[in-house]
Coordinates of C-alpha atoms and ligand atoms in Angstrom, one line a residue:
M1 CA 34.8 45.3 -15.1
A2 CA 37.4 42.2 -17.4
S3 CA 37.5 39.5 -15.3
S4 CA 33.4 40.0 -14.6
I5 CA 33.5 39.4 -18.2
I6 CA 35.6 36.7 -18.2
I7 CA 34.6 34.8 -15.0
L8 CA 30.4 35.2 -16.3
F9 CA 31.1 33.7 -19.3
V10 CA 33.7 31.0 -17.5
A11 CA 30.0 29.7 -15.2
A12 CA 28.0 30.1 -18.7
A13 CA 30.7 28.4 -20.2
T14 CA 30.3 25.5 -17.6
V15 CA 26.4 25.8 -17.8
F16 CA 26.2 25.1 -21.2
F17 CA 28.9 22.2 -20.9
Y18 CA 27.5 20.2 -17.7
S19 CA 23.6 20.8 -19.6
R20 CA 25.2 19.6 -23.0
R21 CA 27.1 16.4 -20.7
R22 CA 23.8 15.9 -18.6
G23 CA 21.6 16.2 -21.6
R24 CA 24.1 13.2 -23.2
L25 CA 24.1 11.0 -20.9
P26 CA 22.1 7.3 -22.5
L27 CA 19.0 6.7 -20.5
P28 CA 19.6 3.1 -18.5
P29 CA 19.1 1.0 -20.4
G30 CA 15.8 -1.6 -20.9
P31 CA 14.4 -3.1 -23.7
P32 CA 14.3 -1.8 -27.0
P33 CA 11.0 0.7 -28.4
K34 CA 8.8 -0.4 -30.7
F35 CA 8.2 2.6 -33.2
L36 CA 5.2 4.8 -31.1
I37 CA 3.9 2.5 -29.0
G38 CA 6.8 2.5 -27.5
N39 CA 7.5 -1.0 -24.8
V40 CA 3.4 -1.2 -24.0
H41 CA 2.8 -4.8 -25.7
Q42 CA 5.3 -6.0 -23.5
L43 CA 3.9 -5.2 -20.7
L44 CA 1.9 -8.9 -20.0
P45 CA -0.3 -8.8 -17.9
K46 CA -1.7 -6.2 -18.7
K47 CA -3.6 -5.7 -15.1
E48 CA 0.6 -7.4 -13.5
P49 CA 3.7 -4.9 -15.1
W50 CA 5.2 -6.0 -12.3
R51 CA 5.9 -9.7 -13.4
A52 CA 7.3 -7.8 -16.3
Y53 CA 9.5 -5.7 -14.7
I54 CA 10.8 -9.0 -12.0
T55 CA 12.3 -10.3 -15.6
W56 CA 13.4 -7.0 -17.5
A57 CA 15.5 -6.9 -13.8
E58 CA 17.3 -9.7 -13.5
I59 CA 18.3 -8.6 -17.6
Y60 CA 19.0 -5.0 -17.3
G61 CA 19.9 -4.6 -14.0
P62 CA 18.9 -2.5 -10.4
I63 CA 17.7 0.0 -12.8
F64 CA 15.6 0.0 -16.1
S65 CA 13.7 2.0 -18.7
F66 CA 10.6 1.6 -20.6
R67 CA 8.0 4.0 -22.8
V68 CA 5.2 3.7 -22.4
P69 CA 3.8 5.6 -25.7
N70 CA 5.5 8.4 -25.1
R71 CA 5.4 8.3 -20.7
Q72 CA 9.1 7.6 -19.9
F73 CA 9.6 4.8 -17.3
I74 CA 12.2 4.2 -14.0
V75 CA 11.9 1.2 -12.3
L76 CA 14.6 0.7 -9.7
S77 CA 14.6 -2.7 -8.6
S78 CA 17.4 -2.3 -5.9
L79 CA 17.4 -0.6 -1.6
K80 CA 20.5 1.3 -3.2
A81 CA 19.2 2.7 -6.2
A82 CA 15.3 3.2 -4.3
T83 CA 17.0 4.9 -1.3
E84 CA 19.7 7.0 -3.0
L85 CA 16.8 8.8 -5.0
L86 CA 13.5 8.3 -3.5
D87 CA 14.6 8.8 -0.3
A88 CA 18.3 10.9 -0.4
R89 CA 16.6 13.1 -3.2
A90 CA 13.7 13.3 -2.1
T91 CA 12.6 16.8 -2.9
T92 CA 13.1 15.5 -6.6
Y93 CA 11.3 12.8 -6.5
S94 CA 8.2 13.0 -3.8
D95 CA 5.6 13.5 -6.3
R96 CA 2.7 11.6 -8.0
P97 CA 2.2 11.2 -12.1
I98 CA -0.6 12.3 -12.9
I99 CA -3.2 9.8 -13.6
W100 CA -5.3 11.0 -16.3
M101 CA -8.6 8.5 -15.2
L102 CA -8.7 10.4 -11.7
E103 CA -8.1 13.7 -13.2
L104 CA -11.0 12.8 -15.7
A105 CA -13.2 11.8 -12.2
K106 CA -11.8 15.5 -10.8
R107 CA -10.2 13.0 -7.7
N108 CA -7.0 14.6 -7.5
L109 CA -7.1 15.7 -3.7
T110 CA -6.9 12.9 -2.4
L111 CA -3.7 11.8 -1.1
F112 CA -2.1 9.4 -3.2
N113 CA -2.5 11.0 -6.7
M114 CA -2.4 14.6 -5.1
S115 CA 1.1 16.9 -6.3
F116 CA 4.0 17.1 -4.1
N117 CA 3.9 21.0 -4.3
H118 CA 0.1 21.6 -3.5
P119 CA -0.7 24.0 -1.0
Y120 CA -2.6 21.0 1.0
F121 CA 0.1 18.3 0.5
K122 CA 2.1 19.4 3.7
A123 CA -0.8 19.9 6.7
Y124 CA -2.3 16.5 5.0
R125 CA 1.2 14.6 5.7
T126 CA 1.3 17.2 8.9
V127 CA -2.5 15.6 9.8
L128 CA -1.7 12.1 9.3
K129 CA 1.1 11.5 10.5
N130 CA 1.1 12.9 13.9
S131 CA -2.3 11.2 14.0
L132 CA -1.3 7.5 12.8
S133 CA 1.3 8.2 15.6
T134 CA 3.0 5.0 17.5
R135 CA 1.0 7.1 20.2
A136 CA -1.2 8.2 18.8
I137 CA -2.5 4.7 17.2
Q138 CA -3.3 3.4 21.2
N139 CA -5.8 5.3 21.5
Y140 CA -7.2 2.9 18.6
Q141 CA -5.5 -0.4 20.8
S142 CA -9.6 -1.6 22.0
V143 CA -11.4 -1.2 19.0
Q144 CA -8.7 -3.2 17.3
T145 CA -9.0 -6.0 20.4
E146 CA -12.6 -6.0 20.2
E147 CA -12.7 -6.6 16.5
C148 CA -10.4 -9.0 16.7
R149 CA -12.3 -11.1 19.2
V150 CA -14.5 -10.4 16.7
L151 CA -12.4 -12.2 13.8
L152 CA -11.4 -15.0 15.9
D153 CA -15.0 -15.5 16.9
S154 CA -16.2 -15.5 12.9
L155 CA -13.2 -18.2 12.7
H156 CA -13.9 -20.3 14.9
K157 CA -17.9 -20.8 13.0
N158 CA -17.1 -20.4 9.8
P159 CA -13.8 -21.2 9.2
A160 CA -14.3 -21.5 5.6
C161 CA -15.0 -18.4 5.2
F162 CA -11.3 -17.0 6.9
A163 CA -11.1 -14.1 3.7
D164 CA -14.5 -12.7 4.5
H165 CA -13.4 -12.3 7.5
I166 CA -10.6 -11.0 7.4
G167 CA -11.6 -8.8 5.1
R168 CA -14.6 -7.2 7.3
N169 CA -12.5 -7.2 10.2
A170 CA -9.8 -5.0 8.1
A171 CA -12.9 -2.7 7.0
A172 CA -14.6 -2.7 10.7
V173 CA -11.0 -1.4 12.4
I174 CA -10.9 1.9 10.0
L175 CA -13.9 2.4 10.0
N176 CA -14.3 3.2 13.6
L177 CA -11.1 4.6 13.7
A178 CA -11.2 7.2 11.5
Y179 CA -15.4 8.0 11.9
G180 CA -16.7 5.7 14.9
W181 CA -18.6 3.7 13.3
K182 CA -19.3 0.7 14.5
V183 CA -20.0 -2.2 11.6
T184 CA -22.7 -4.6 12.1
G185 CA -23.5 -7.6 9.5
D186 CA -22.1 -8.3 6.0
D187 CA -24.1 -6.2 4.3
D188 CA -22.7 -3.0 6.4
R189 CA -24.1 0.4 5.1
F190 CA -20.5 2.4 4.9
S191 CA -18.2 -0.8 4.1
T192 CA -20.2 -1.8 0.9
M193 CA -20.2 2.0 -0.1
M194 CA -16.3 2.2 1.2
R195 CA -15.9 -0.7 -0.9
L196 CA -17.1 0.1 -4.1
A197 CA -15.3 3.3 -3.5
F198 CA -11.9 1.4 -3.6
E199 CA -12.8 -0.7 -6.3
S200 CA -13.6 2.3 -8.8
N201 CA -10.2 3.7 -8.0
A202 CA -8.4 0.7 -8.2
R203 CA -10.2 0.3 -11.9
L204 CA -9.6 4.3 -13.0
S205 CA -5.8 4.1 -11.3
L206 CA -4.8 0.6 -13.7
P207 CA -2.1 0.7 -14.6
G208 CA -2.1 0.2 -18.3
R209 CA -5.7 -0.5 -18.6
W210 CA -6.1 3.4 -20.4
W211 CA -4.8 4.6 -23.4
V212 CA -5.0 8.2 -22.6
E213 CA -2.3 7.6 -19.5
G214 CA -0.2 7.6 -22.4
M215 CA -1.6 9.6 -25.3
P216 CA -3.1 12.1 -22.3
F217 CA -3.8 14.9 -25.2
L218 CA -6.9 11.8 -25.6
R219 CA -8.5 13.9 -22.5
F220 CA -9.6 16.2 -24.9
L221 CA -11.6 14.6 -26.6
P222 CA -15.8 15.4 -26.8
S223 CA -17.1 11.8 -23.6
W224 CA -19.7 11.5 -26.6
F225 CA -17.3 11.1 -29.6
P226 CA -16.1 7.6 -30.8
G227 CA -13.6 6.3 -28.4
A228 CA -14.0 7.9 -25.6
G229 CA -16.3 5.5 -24.3
F230 CA -13.3 5.8 -21.5
K231 CA -13.8 9.6 -20.1
R232 CA -17.1 8.3 -20.0
T233 CA -16.7 5.5 -17.4
A234 CA -14.4 8.0 -15.5
I235 CA -17.1 10.4 -14.9
D236 CA -19.3 8.1 -13.3
H237 CA -16.6 5.5 -11.0
G238 CA -16.4 9.8 -10.5
K239 CA -20.0 10.1 -9.0
R240 CA -19.5 7.0 -6.9
L241 CA -16.2 7.8 -5.2
S242 CA -17.4 11.5 -4.6
I243 CA -20.0 9.9 -1.7
T244 CA -17.5 8.9 0.2
D245 CA -15.9 12.6 0.0
T246 CA -19.6 13.6 2.6
V247 CA -20.6 10.4 4.0
P248 CA -19.5 8.8 6.2
F249 CA -18.2 12.2 7.3
N250 CA -20.9 14.0 7.9
W251 CA -22.0 11.3 9.6
T252 CA -19.7 11.9 12.2
K253 CA -20.9 15.5 12.4
E254 CA -24.4 14.6 13.0
Q255 CA -23.2 12.6 15.8
I256 CA -20.8 15.0 17.1
R257 CA -23.3 17.5 17.4
S258 CA -25.9 14.7 18.6
G259 CA -23.4 14.7 22.0
S260 CA -23.3 10.6 21.6
Y261 CA -20.7 10.6 19.3
T262 CA -17.2 7.4 19.2
H263 CA -14.2 8.7 19.7
S264 CA -12.6 8.7 16.3
F265 CA -9.9 9.7 14.0
V266 CA -12.5 12.6 12.9
S267 CA -14.4 13.5 15.9
E268 CA -10.1 14.1 17.4
Q269 CA -9.6 17.0 14.8
L270 CA -12.8 18.6 14.8
L271 CA -12.8 19.5 18.7
P272 CA -9.6 20.5 19.2
E273 CA -7.6 19.8 22.7
D274 CA -6.7 23.4 22.9
G275 CA -11.3 24.3 21.9
S276 CA -9.9 26.6 19.4
T277 CA -12.1 26.6 16.3
V278 CA -11.4 24.4 13.4
S279 CA -11.6 26.1 9.5
A280 CA -13.2 24.8 6.5
Q281 CA -10.2 24.1 4.4
Q282 CA -8.8 22.3 7.6
E283 CA -12.0 20.7 8.0
E284 CA -11.8 20.0 4.2
I285 CA -8.3 18.4 4.8
I286 CA -9.4 16.6 8.1
M287 CA -12.1 15.0 5.6
R288 CA -9.8 13.9 2.9
C289 CA -7.2 12.5 5.6
S290 CA -9.8 10.6 6.9
Q291 CA -11.1 9.1 3.1
V292 CA -7.3 8.1 3.4
I293 CA -7.5 6.8 5.8
Y294 CA -9.7 4.2 4.1
A295 CA -8.3 3.5 0.9
G296 CA -4.1 3.2 2.6
G297 CA -5.4 0.8 5.0
F298 CA -8.1 -1.2 4.5
D299 CA -7.1 -3.7 1.4
T300 CA -3.0 -3.5 2.1
T301 CA -4.2 -4.8 6.1
A302 CA -6.7 -8.3 4.8
S303 CA -3.8 -8.6 2.0
S304 CA -1.3 -8.7 4.8
M305 CA -2.9 -10.8 7.0
K306 CA -4.1 -13.5 3.8
S307 CA -0.7 -14.1 3.2
F308 CA 0.1 -14.6 7.1
I309 CA -2.8 -18.2 6.7
L310 CA -1.3 -18.8 3.3
A311 CA 2.4 -18.6 5.0
M312 CA 0.9 -20.7 7.7
V313 CA 0.0 -23.4 5.5
L314 CA 2.9 -23.5 3.6
F315 CA 5.4 -23.2 6.3
P316 CA 3.9 -25.4 9.2
E317 CA 8.0 -25.4 11.1
V318 CA 6.8 -21.5 11.8
Q319 CA 3.6 -21.8 13.1
T320 CA 5.3 -24.6 15.9
L321 CA 7.8 -21.8 17.3
A322 CA 6.5 -18.9 16.9
Q323 CA 3.2 -21.2 19.1
A324 CA 5.6 -21.9 22.0
E325 CA 6.5 -18.2 22.2
I326 CA 3.0 -17.3 22.3
D327 CA 2.7 -20.1 25.2
A328 CA 6.0 -19.3 27.0
V329 CA 5.5 -15.9 27.3
V330 CA 1.6 -15.5 27.3
G331 CA 0.6 -18.5 28.5
Q332 CA -2.4 -20.6 27.9
D333 CA -5.3 -19.2 29.1
R334 CA -6.0 -15.8 28.0
F335 CA -5.0 -13.9 24.5
P336 CA -2.3 -11.8 23.7
T337 CA -2.6 -8.7 24.1
F338 CA -0.6 -5.0 23.0
G339 CA 1.2 -5.6 26.5
D340 CA 2.8 -8.6 25.4
R341 CA 4.6 -7.5 21.7
D342 CA 7.3 -6.3 23.6
K343 CA 8.6 -9.5 25.2
L344 CA 7.6 -11.8 21.2
P345 CA 10.7 -11.4 19.4
Y346 CA 9.7 -14.6 17.4
I347 CA 5.9 -12.8 16.6
E348 CA 7.4 -9.6 15.5
A349 CA 10.3 -10.8 13.0
L350 CA 7.3 -13.4 11.5
I351 CA 5.2 -9.6 10.8
L352 CA 8.8 -8.3 9.2
E353 CA 8.9 -11.8 6.8
L354 CA 5.3 -11.2 5.7
L355 CA 5.7 -7.5 4.9
R356 CA 9.1 -9.2 2.4
W357 CA 7.7 -12.6 1.8
A358 CA 4.3 -11.2 0.3
P359 CA 4.6 -7.5 -0.9
V360 CA 0.7 -6.0 -0.7
A361 CA 2.2 -3.3 -3.2
P362 CA 4.7 -5.4 -5.7
Q363 CA 5.8 -2.4 -7.7
G364 CA 5.4 0.7 -4.6
I365 CA 3.2 3.6 -5.6
P366 CA 4.6 5.2 -8.7
H367 CA 7.0 8.3 -8.1
H368 CA 8.1 11.6 -10.6
A369 CA 10.8 13.4 -11.1
M370 CA 10.4 17.0 -10.9
R371 CA 13.3 17.9 -12.6
E372 CA 15.9 16.6 -14.4
D373 CA 18.9 14.2 -12.5
T374 CA 21.9 11.6 -13.3
Y375 CA 22.3 8.5 -11.4
E376 CA 25.2 6.5 -12.4
G377 CA 26.0 8.1 -15.0
Y378 CA 22.7 7.1 -16.7
R379 CA 20.0 10.4 -17.1
I380 CA 16.4 9.9 -15.1
P381 CA 14.4 12.7 -17.5
K382 CA 12.0 15.3 -15.6
G383 CA 8.3 13.9 -15.4
A384 CA 9.0 10.3 -15.2
V385 CA 7.3 8.2 -13.8
I386 CA 9.8 6.0 -11.1
I387 CA 8.9 2.9 -10.2
P388 CA 9.9 1.2 -6.9
N389 CA 10.0 -2.6 -8.1
L390 CA 9.7 -3.4 -4.2
I391 CA 8.5 -7.3 -5.6
S392 CA 12.6 -7.8 -6.9
M393 CA 13.8 -6.0 -4.3
S394 CA 12.1 -8.5 -2.2
R395 CA 13.6 -11.6 -4.2
D396 CA 17.4 -10.1 -3.4
K397 CA 19.6 -13.2 -2.8
E398 CA 22.3 -11.1 -1.9
M399 CA 19.5 -9.1 0.4
Y400 CA 17.4 -11.9 1.2
P401 CA 19.6 -15.6 0.5
D402 CA 16.4 -17.9 -0.7
P403 CA 13.7 -15.4 -0.7
S404 CA 10.8 -17.5 -1.8
V405 CA 11.9 -18.8 1.5
F406 CA 9.2 -17.9 4.9
R407 CA 12.1 -17.8 7.7
P408 CA 11.7 -15.2 10.2
E409 CA 14.9 -15.3 11.6
R410 CA 17.0 -13.8 8.9
F411 CA 15.3 -10.5 11.4
L412 CA 16.2 -12.5 14.5
G413 CA 19.7 -12.3 16.3
S414 CA 23.6 -10.7 15.8
S415 CA 23.6 -9.7 12.2
P416 CA 19.5 -9.7 11.4
Q417 CA 19.0 -9.1 7.4
S418 CA 18.3 -5.3 6.2
D419 CA 15.2 -4.5 7.2
P420 CA 11.9 -4.4 4.9
R421 CA 10.5 -1.1 6.7
K422 CA 12.7 0.2 4.8
L423 CA 11.5 -0.7 1.8
F424 CA 8.0 -2.1 2.2
F425 CA 6.6 1.4 3.3
G426 CA 7.9 3.1 0.7
F427 CA 9.8 6.2 0.3
G428 CA 10.9 9.5 0.7
R429 CA 8.5 11.8 1.4
R430 CA 5.4 9.4 0.5
R431 CA 6.6 7.2 3.1
C432 CA 3.7 5.4 4.0
P433 CA 1.8 7.1 7.3
G434 CA 0.5 4.2 8.8
S435 CA 2.9 2.1 8.9
H436 CA 3.0 1.5 12.2
L437 CA -1.4 1.3 12.1
A438 CA -1.1 -1.4 9.6
E439 CA 2.1 -3.4 12.4
A440 CA -0.1 -3.0 15.1
S441 CA -2.5 -4.6 13.4
L442 CA -0.7 -7.6 12.3
Y443 CA 0.2 -7.9 16.2
H444 CA -2.6 -8.7 17.5
N445 CA -4.8 -10.5 14.3
I446 CA -1.9 -12.6 14.3
S447 CA -0.6 -13.7 17.8
C448 CA -4.1 -14.2 18.2
I449 CA -4.5 -16.3 16.3
L450 CA -1.4 -18.9 16.9
A451 CA -3.1 -18.3 20.7
A452 CA -6.4 -19.9 19.1
F453 CA -6.2 -22.1 16.2
T454 CA -3.9 -24.1 14.3
I455 CA -4.3 -22.9 10.6
A456 CA -2.9 -26.6 9.0
K457 CA -3.4 -27.2 5.1
P458 CA -6.2 -28.6 3.6
L459 CA -7.7 -31.7 3.0
D460 CA -8.6 -33.4 0.0
E461 CA -12.3 -36.3 -0.9
R462 CA -9.8 -39.2 0.3
G463 CA -9.5 -36.6 3.1
E464 CA -5.7 -36.6 2.5
E465 CA -4.0 -33.3 3.4
F466 CA -2.7 -30.7 0.1
T467 CA -0.5 -28.0 -0.5
P468 CA -2.4 -24.9 -2.1
P469 CA -0.7 -23.4 -4.8
P470 CA 1.0 -20.2 -3.5
E471 CA -1.3 -17.9 -6.5
Y472 CA -1.6 -14.2 -6.0
E473 CA -3.9 -11.6 -8.0
T474 CA -4.1 -8.1 -8.6
V475 CA -6.0 -5.6 -8.1
G476 CA -4.8 -2.0 -9.1
I477 CA -2.0 -2.3 -7.5
L478 CA -2.7 -4.8 -4.5
C479 CA -1.6 -8.1 -5.3
H480 CA -3.4 -10.7 -3.2
P481 CA -2.8 -14.6 -2.6
K482 CA -5.7 -15.7 -4.4
P483 CA -8.7 -18.2 -2.9
F484 CA -7.5 -21.0 -1.5
Q485 CA -8.6 -23.5 1.5
C486 CA -6.9 -24.5 4.6
R487 CA -8.5 -25.2 7.8
F488 CA -7.9 -23.7 11.5
I489 CA -8.0 -26.7 14.5
P490 CA -9.0 -25.4 17.4
R491 CA -5.5 -24.9 20.6
N492 CA -7.7 -24.6 23.4
Q493 CA -11.6 -24.5 23.2
D494 CA -12.3 -22.5 26.9
L495 CA -10.1 -19.3 25.3
L496 CA -12.4 -19.8 22.3
A497 CA -15.8 -20.2 23.7
S498 CA -15.0 -16.7 26.4
L499 CA -15.5 -15.0 22.8
S500 CA -19.6 -15.3 22.9
Q501 CA -19.8 -15.0 26.4
Ligands
HEM601 C1 1.1 -3.4 5.3 C2 0.1 -2.5 5.4 C3 0.7 -1.2 4.2 C4 1.9 -1.1 3.4 C5 2.2 -2.7 2.8 C6 1.2 -0.2 2.9 C7 2.4 0.5 1.8 C8 2.7 1.7 1.8 C9 3.3 1.7 0.0 C10 4.1 0.9 -0.3 C11 3.3 3.3 -0.2 C12 3.9 4.3 -1.1 C13 4.9 4.7 -0.2 C14 5.7 5.8 -1.7 O1 5.4 6.3 -2.5 O2 6.9 5.5 -1.2 C15 1.5 3.5 0.9 C16 1.2 4.7 1.0 C17 0.4 5.3 1.8 N1 -0.3 4.2 2.7 FE1 0.6 3.0 3.3 N2 0.7 1.2 3.3 C18 0.1 -0.7 4.9 C19 -1.2 0.0 5.5 C20 -1.7 1.8 5.7 C21 -3.0 2.0 6.5 C22 -2.4 1.1 7.7 C23 -3.0 3.8 6.6 C24 -3.5 4.3 6.5 C25 -4.3 4.3 8.0 C26 -2.1 3.6 5.2 C27 -2.2 5.1 4.4 C28 -1.6 5.4 3.2 C29 -1.3 6.4 2.6 C30 -2.5 7.6 3.0 C31 -0.3 6.8 1.9 C32 -0.2 8.1 0.7 C33 0.8 8.3 0.7 C34 0.8 9.7 0.4 O3 1.2 9.3 -1.1 O4 1.9 10.6 0.7 N3 -1.2 2.7 4.7 N4 1.5 2.6 1.8

């Protein structure tokens, strides 16, 4: 009896001592906060807090912290810190912070914002993992091939609007894949609806834009109250977003009912091969998955494709090597196909370099610490927002020497540099489920564009080439190259003529 009491006492003392010690650990270093507002005044420019993270990472190292106003942020700027925490301790770090504007808009059930503990979370991830696996996405190669031909034809006929053609291509592939919907023109009904919804979502989730994110008690203000306009904004945008829940999904259901439908993610899920009935709950999960396929796959792929065009303008020697590989393997009398992919290692390395050189989401998507943790002598408080600072990782000189140079050779040879897929598709249980589809789309579009055209610097009014500046703008959490000019010089007129046949 006495020995049990002693053991209990020692155990309790150890727990007490340990928790005290943990409590005493400091937060990671960071810029000194101001009394009430924290570091909000230093997160500039407001739309692009990741620019401040680059500077702070240089000053404070691979793990630093800041506060906005009473929300604690921890920023991970090295692959080591990100994988040791977000991958290796995934059960602690796979939640998402609450975005109050999305809560107010009643958008908390989309996968991007859904809590790791939500009963639907696992089901969502399983559906997406299975339907976007390397094997499953082969079903969509014909859609990607067909839409790539439309893209090449548009680039040939109207090269000045290349960014619009790229956007249309990304939307067309995703809408066809998700719902079996064929985009027909520039004012396509579903493309427009989804784009507007996407803009609403980006606006509501803009980091640093809304006071309520740092002072959640503001959400209790009645919407008529002076200064509570943010609540009305959330509700208005929420209505616009909710249309995308039902309209495309019900359209596909209607097509299935009529007996004439195109194979898509939704049709495949609603008509299981074993003939089993889909419950109302499963139907809701399928509907929400189809929505995140669009939300996750549209702007990301479009951004990467625009960065590819920019990279080819800025690094013509890479383009020459890539075209030489395509000519040697594929020849000049047909376009590359998915079947050629394994035989085009330089193109594969070019795609990896594209993911690294131009991170689509420079600050990733924030994670959330579900319990208190310690790392490298620092305390990570429960509830902290964890930012994977992908932009700084992409510029890590030890991992990627000469980081601003676009050099696919980094990923070739006997000692390739660190695989950027470990970073740029995210971490832990929130890792991007669309990575295989994204890479397949990039491969097909990039190899076909390089087979068809040489992308060249634009000409000024004197007919001389000039170099467009590599400038980026941020929309929500995603980055795009700012509009720039370039030329698409046809390499093979016969091949291009075959597109119109
Ligand atoms: C170049 C293309 C793409 C890039 C760079 C990219 C990158 C990312 C990143 C960094 C995350 C956050 C992971 C994390 O929280 O740690 C993410 C999440 C996600 N991505 Fe992608 N992605 C791309 C394409 C796609 C595509 C094509 C789809 C769908 C077809 C997709 C669907 C998603 C979804 C649904 C999530 C949320 C996962 C969750 O919260 O559990 N992405 N992506």
